[in-house]
Amino acid sequence: MDPDTHDAFASNRLWATSAFADDPSDYASSLFAPLQLDVPAIKLDHPYAPKDTLDRELRLPGIDAFAFGPLPELDRLDASSVSLDTPPTDIEEDDVWQAALELGPADKDRAFFTWETSEQPGRVERQTPYITETGPRTFDAALAKDDATTVAGKVVKGKVLVESLWNLGLGRSSILFSFNPKRRSFEPLISAARTSGFSLRAAQSIITQFVHTGNTVLYLRSFVERTFASANSIPARVALATSVSSIISTFEDHLYRQSTNIRSLLELQRLFDRPREILNYIARTVDAVKHANTNEQLSSILHHRILDCEEGDSDIRRLLCEILTRVAKPSLDLVGEWIGIQEEQTVAFHERGSFVAIDDSSERQGPPEYVYHSGMMPRYITTEDGNSIFETGNSLRFLKMHHPEHPLAASRKFAVRPPALEWKFGWQDIEAISHKAKAYEDELRAATLRFSRGERPAPLEDTSSSASTHEGAAEGTELIEGFEESARLFDAPPQPSFGALSDGLQTLTEQILANSSSASSTTSSMFSPPLPLTSTLSFRPLLRAQANLVNATTLRLFLRSHRLRLHLSLQRQYQLFGDGVFSTRLASALFDPERESAEHQKGKMRSGVRMGLQLGSRDSWPPASSELRLALMGVLNESYYSSALYYSTRKEGTRTAQRDDKDELPGQLNFAVRQLTEPEMEKVMDPYALYALDFLRLQYVPPSPLNLVITTAALDKYDQIFKFLLRLQRMIFVVAHLPRQYPDAESCHLRMEAHHFVTSLSQYIFQTGIAEHWDAFDLYVSTVEHRLSEEDAADELGTLIIEGLASLRTAHEECLDSILFSLLLRRRQRKVMALMEEIFELVLLFAKKQNPDTQVEDSLRDLYDKLKGKIKVFLSVCRQLTGKKGYGKGRGTAEENTLERLNVLLEMNGYFAKGST
């Protein structure tokens, strides 16, 4: 390799100096390069600077010529050289002040060295261009000079304006501001007023804020005064007004304590910022609830507003939550009274416009029935809890009426103190509520079990006599001490309301204003459930504890003491034609032509024994009331007192005991006349029509408290089923008594098909439509009784049985609904039922045609063709409903589609299908 060629990858010359490096000996060993100055040429442009060049002026004497020693003495001045009489020499007089003015300041050209000039050479210091920094007077002068284009305003004393604005923020008139009743707003007494150092626009902006704050305070005070003065104010509105008044008074106390530290408008504005935000939100809340007419509605609106600000200002949310606990208290107290954890007022629940009302729509006689108006329940209470509240209170009314000595009806007699419903928002408070509810449930369960074993509470100690004795002994001493305490109070200085009242709302408001919240409040705000869940978490433990014990107790009493199963079986036996003896005797009394007629005839005495209405064999209809009594007399009594149901209620060994003739059937069961409309009465007038017996019904009044299960709605369903079964019973009697021999084939075929249709339909109705659903309900009741027995054996209460009368009532009504559905009696099945009624009417026309004394316009051929065509259409509709998706809700529910069984019974051999082809 060429030695002159540099190898870029060689490492043997790494120590060598680079060829581009300078020789360090060329420079002086100094941090800074030497300053090159031409000293002889430097001249300073300064009046007091040397006149000659610096090299001459700064030249020092030579060291060799310099001699140490005293300076030579100067020549003395001649005394005659200075004389006061000597006129001054004629010299030009100079004006020193004028010269100084022309020359300017002595240090005008002096350079002041700063860090900025060191870092940035040539930087020129500039003075501030803001006139406001020169002082308020300069700013006022500038505003006055520019008054032609911009209004400068009138300058008032700063202290006066600050005091006036302070009063204005509290809703008070002052020297500068007064309230205008016509405009309902504060107005300044001096237009365009401002303080020194503020522009008119800036001052007016602050004044506008305080005017709005003062108007807000007056609006809230007016709301408070109107609420307290009105005799019609609801408790929730009074609670809201009290809370608003407490907050305003706390604001006044806080602002009064801070007023001594205010020196400027900005400090005053900053002091009012937080109260202004809170007052504005409270004013909007008050405005939102002004149209609320009930406690529940007002508290629900307030709860909705709190949910809106859940993710907003935490301080305002805490404040509104505290207000909500007070506003919701009247509604919660009403709930507590209804479920039995608070003392009831003298005014009945249904007279307070609450969620409880009395059902007066039914014309049936009996004990009043309470109905639940869910729309009157506060919206922060869930649907499940609302239903539980109503059912618990409804069952409790039964206990208080029929078992007033029970611990659930009189818990205070057993020294059981139930806690009140509280609304809390922190986890710790909610857990405390759960512990209280659990302790109350255990205590009340123990008292109930003692009561069920026959133990009675010890009478409460009467301390009135001992108290009166001690009171009489200490009366004089207490009176003297009272006078002395009053004197001390009058002599003491007045205390602020905030310090005298231990109000949680005032404490919370003061903490928010002072930004010094305690650790507990901070913890509760940090560790708290979502607001929509707080109501459920706060109320449900106590509601569930009360409901479990009430449900378990009422079910025991209903099934054991009040014989609910007996009355349910009574409905099955008579309303649903479950007793064959009853249905046979009733059919004979109504339709048998062999019985003696109960119709009044001149010259003929009625025997009153085995009499009947002979429907279908007489022309006069409807029967008189006396005929009904004679025909139906004894049908119910003889059927009931000879039935197994009656003997099951008798004690062992008394099966042959004679009953009292004055005994009434359970629930005053008897025949009655149904109230009909005019169109319905016209249909009843025809004895050969299908509707001839629609006026007859079974009257049953459930004895209190069984009306809680056998409700008016259930009785209406029973009545609807009974009316249909009475028509069916008539059809069964008619087809069974049709002649078996006819001279023509049409009559034979018509009689055969009518008999097949009616008997197959009745078999489906009684076996599938009624018996199957009722057996499922009866099994449910038996299961409940079995679980009650297991609880009794374990000496427990409310552990295995948590459902109450509501579940029993629901199961009962679902059973009736399923029967109505299977019998095609629901409203949506009216067209199918209309087809069935047309078939029944054709059968009745055929039976009428067999009576030689009556005339039927249709011929036998027409009747047969119509009957067969209607049956075909009915079967076709049933087949379509059987395969229709969504018709019914499946097996085991209240609306099981059982029409396929009816199709099998009516057309097992495909007779009608073959006839159609």
Coordinates of C-alpha atoms in Angstrom, one line a residue, residues 534-760:
T534 CA -79.2 3.9 46.8
S535 CA -82.9 3.8 47.3
T536 CA -83.2 0.1 46.7
L537 CA -80.2 -0.7 49.0
S538 CA -81.5 1.6 51.7
F539 CA -85.2 0.4 51.7
R540 CA -85.1 -3.2 50.7
P541 CA -83.6 -4.8 53.9
L542 CA -86.3 -3.5 56.1
L543 CA -89.1 -4.0 53.6
R544 CA -88.0 -7.6 53.0
A545 CA -87.7 -8.3 56.7
Q546 CA -91.2 -7.0 57.4
A547 CA -92.7 -8.8 54.3
N548 CA -91.2 -12.2 55.2
L549 CA -92.7 -12.2 58.7
V550 CA -96.1 -10.8 57.6
N551 CA -96.4 -13.3 54.7
A552 CA -95.5 -16.3 56.8
T553 CA -98.0 -15.3 59.5
T554 CA -100.9 -14.4 57.2
L555 CA -100.6 -17.6 55.2
R556 CA -100.8 -19.6 58.4
L557 CA -103.9 -17.8 59.6
F558 CA -105.6 -17.9 56.2
L559 CA -105.2 -21.6 55.7
R560 CA -105.8 -22.6 59.3
S561 CA -107.8 -20.2 61.2
H562 CA -110.0 -18.8 58.4
R563 CA -110.4 -22.0 56.4
L564 CA -109.4 -20.6 53.0
R565 CA -109.3 -24.1 51.4
L566 CA -113.0 -24.6 52.3
H567 CA -114.1 -21.5 50.5
L568 CA -111.9 -22.3 47.5
S569 CA -113.5 -25.7 47.3
L570 CA -116.9 -24.2 47.6
Q571 CA -116.2 -22.2 44.4
R572 CA -115.0 -25.3 42.7
Q573 CA -118.1 -27.3 43.8
Y574 CA -120.8 -24.8 42.8
Q575 CA -119.4 -22.0 40.6
L576 CA -117.5 -24.5 38.4
F577 CA -120.1 -27.3 38.7
G578 CA -117.7 -29.6 40.4
D579 CA -120.5 -31.3 42.4
G580 CA -122.5 -33.8 40.3
V581 CA -125.4 -33.8 42.8
F582 CA -125.7 -30.0 42.6
S583 CA -125.6 -29.9 38.8
T584 CA -128.2 -32.7 38.5
R585 CA -130.6 -31.0 40.9
L586 CA -130.1 -27.6 39.3
A587 CA -130.7 -29.0 35.8
S588 CA -133.9 -30.8 37.0
A589 CA -135.2 -27.7 38.7
L590 CA -134.6 -25.5 35.7
F591 CA -135.4 -27.8 32.7
D592 CA -137.3 -30.9 33.8
P593 CA -140.8 -30.8 32.3
E594 CA -142.0 -33.6 34.6
R595 CA -141.7 -31.4 37.7
E596 CA -144.6 -29.4 39.0
S597 CA -144.5 -25.9 37.5
A598 CA -143.7 -23.1 39.8
E599 CA -145.7 -20.7 37.6
H600 CA -148.6 -19.1 39.4
Q601 CA -151.9 -20.2 37.8
K602 CA -155.4 -19.0 38.8
G603 CA -157.4 -21.5 40.8
K604 CA -154.4 -23.9 41.3
M605 CA -152.5 -24.2 44.6
R606 CA -148.8 -24.7 44.3
S607 CA -147.5 -27.4 46.6
G608 CA -144.0 -26.1 47.0
V609 CA -142.4 -29.6 46.7
R610 CA -140.2 -30.6 43.8
M611 CA -141.2 -27.6 41.7
G612 CA -139.4 -26.4 38.6
L613 CA -139.3 -23.6 36.0
Q614 CA -139.8 -26.0 33.1
L615 CA -137.6 -24.0 30.7
G616 CA -138.2 -25.1 27.1
S617 CA -141.8 -26.3 27.9
R618 CA -143.5 -23.0 28.6
D619 CA -144.1 -19.8 26.7
S620 CA -144.2 -17.2 29.5
W621 CA -140.8 -16.0 30.5
P622 CA -138.9 -14.8 32.5
P623 CA -140.2 -16.3 35.8
A624 CA -141.2 -14.2 38.7
S625 CA -139.1 -14.0 41.8
S626 CA -141.5 -16.2 43.7
E627 CA -141.1 -18.9 41.1
L628 CA -137.3 -18.8 41.4
R629 CA -137.5 -19.2 45.1
L630 CA -139.9 -22.2 44.9
A631 CA -137.9 -23.8 42.1
L632 CA -134.4 -23.4 43.5
M633 CA -135.3 -23.6 47.2
G634 CA -133.2 -26.3 48.8
V635 CA -131.0 -27.0 45.8
L636 CA -127.9 -25.5 47.4
N637 CA -128.6 -26.5 51.0
E638 CA -129.4 -30.1 50.2
S639 CA -126.3 -30.3 48.0
Y640 CA -123.9 -28.8 50.5
Y641 CA -125.1 -30.4 53.7
S642 CA -125.0 -33.8 52.0
S643 CA -121.6 -33.3 50.4
A644 CA -118.2 -34.6 51.5
L645 CA -117.0 -31.0 51.7
Y646 CA -119.4 -30.3 54.5
Y647 CA -118.5 -33.4 56.4
S648 CA -114.8 -32.6 56.0
T649 CA -115.3 -29.5 58.1
R650 CA -117.1 -31.3 60.9
K651 CA -115.1 -32.8 63.8
E652 CA -114.7 -36.5 64.0
G653 CA -117.6 -38.3 65.5
T654 CA -120.1 -35.6 64.5
R655 CA -120.9 -36.9 60.9
T656 CA -124.5 -37.7 61.9
A657 CA -125.0 -34.6 64.0
Q658 CA -128.0 -32.5 63.0
R659 CA -127.4 -29.1 61.6
D660 CA -129.2 -26.0 62.6
D661 CA -131.8 -24.8 60.2
K662 CA -130.6 -21.3 60.7
D663 CA -127.2 -22.1 59.5
E664 CA -126.1 -20.3 56.4
L665 CA -123.9 -21.5 53.7
P666 CA -120.3 -20.3 53.7
G667 CA -120.1 -16.8 52.2
Q668 CA -123.9 -16.6 52.2
L669 CA -124.0 -18.6 49.0
N670 CA -127.3 -18.3 47.3
F671 CA -129.0 -17.8 43.9
A672 CA -129.6 -14.2 42.8
V673 CA -130.6 -12.2 39.8
R674 CA -128.0 -10.5 37.7
Q675 CA -128.3 -6.9 36.7
L676 CA -128.7 -6.7 32.9
T677 CA -128.6 -4.0 30.3
E678 CA -131.6 -3.4 28.1
P679 CA -130.3 -5.4 25.1
E680 CA -129.5 -8.3 27.4
M681 CA -133.0 -8.1 29.0
E682 CA -134.5 -8.4 25.5
K683 CA -132.6 -11.6 24.9
V684 CA -133.7 -13.0 28.2
M685 CA -137.4 -12.6 27.3
D686 CA -137.3 -15.6 24.8
P687 CA -137.6 -18.9 26.7
Y688 CA -136.2 -20.8 23.7
A689 CA -133.2 -18.6 23.2
L690 CA -129.7 -19.5 24.4
Y691 CA -129.7 -16.5 26.7
A692 CA -132.9 -17.3 28.6
L693 CA -131.0 -18.0 31.9
D694 CA -128.4 -15.2 31.7
F695 CA -130.3 -13.4 34.6
L696 CA -129.5 -16.2 37.1
R697 CA -126.2 -16.2 39.0
L698 CA -124.7 -17.5 42.2
Q699 CA -124.2 -14.8 44.9
Y700 CA -121.2 -15.3 47.1
V701 CA -119.7 -12.7 49.5
P702 CA -116.2 -13.8 50.8
P703 CA -116.1 -13.2 54.5
S704 CA -113.4 -10.9 55.7
P705 CA -110.4 -11.3 55.3
L706 CA -110.8 -14.0 52.6
N707 CA -111.6 -11.1 50.1
L708 CA -107.8 -10.6 50.0
V709 CA -107.6 -13.9 48.0
I710 CA -111.1 -14.3 46.5
T711 CA -111.2 -10.8 45.2
T712 CA -114.0 -9.0 43.3
A713 CA -112.1 -9.6 40.0
A714 CA -112.0 -13.3 40.8
L715 CA -115.7 -13.4 41.6
D716 CA -116.5 -11.7 38.2
K717 CA -114.5 -14.5 36.5
Y718 CA -116.4 -17.1 38.4
D719 CA -119.7 -15.5 37.4
Q720 CA -118.6 -15.4 33.7
I721 CA -117.7 -19.1 33.9
F722 CA -120.9 -20.0 35.7
K723 CA -123.1 -18.3 33.1
F724 CA -121.4 -20.3 30.3
L725 CA -121.6 -23.5 32.2
L726 CA -125.3 -22.9 32.9
R727 CA -125.8 -22.6 29.1
L728 CA -123.8 -25.8 28.6
Q729 CA -125.8 -27.6 31.2
R730 CA -129.0 -26.6 29.4
M731 CA -127.5 -28.0 26.1
I732 CA -126.6 -31.2 27.8
F733 CA -130.1 -31.6 29.2
V734 CA -131.7 -30.8 25.8
V735 CA -129.6 -33.2 23.7
A736 CA -130.1 -35.9 26.3
H737 CA -133.9 -35.6 26.1
L738 CA -134.3 -35.4 22.3
P739 CA -136.4 -38.1 20.8
R740 CA -134.4 -41.1 19.6
Q741 CA -136.7 -42.1 16.7
Y742 CA -137.5 -39.8 13.8
P743 CA -139.4 -40.4 10.6
D744 CA -136.7 -38.7 8.4
A745 CA -133.0 -39.1 8.0
E746 CA -132.2 -35.4 8.4
S747 CA -133.6 -35.4 12.0
C748 CA -131.7 -38.6 12.9
H749 CA -128.4 -37.1 11.6
L750 CA -129.1 -33.7 13.1
R751 CA -129.8 -35.3 16.5
M752 CA -126.8 -37.5 16.3
E753 CA -124.3 -34.8 15.4
A754 CA -125.8 -32.3 17.9
H755 CA -125.5 -34.9 20.7
H756 CA -121.9 -35.7 19.6
F757 CA -120.9 -32.1 19.5
V758 CA -122.5 -31.2 22.9
T759 CA -121.3 -34.3 24.8
S760 CA -117.7 -34.0 23.4

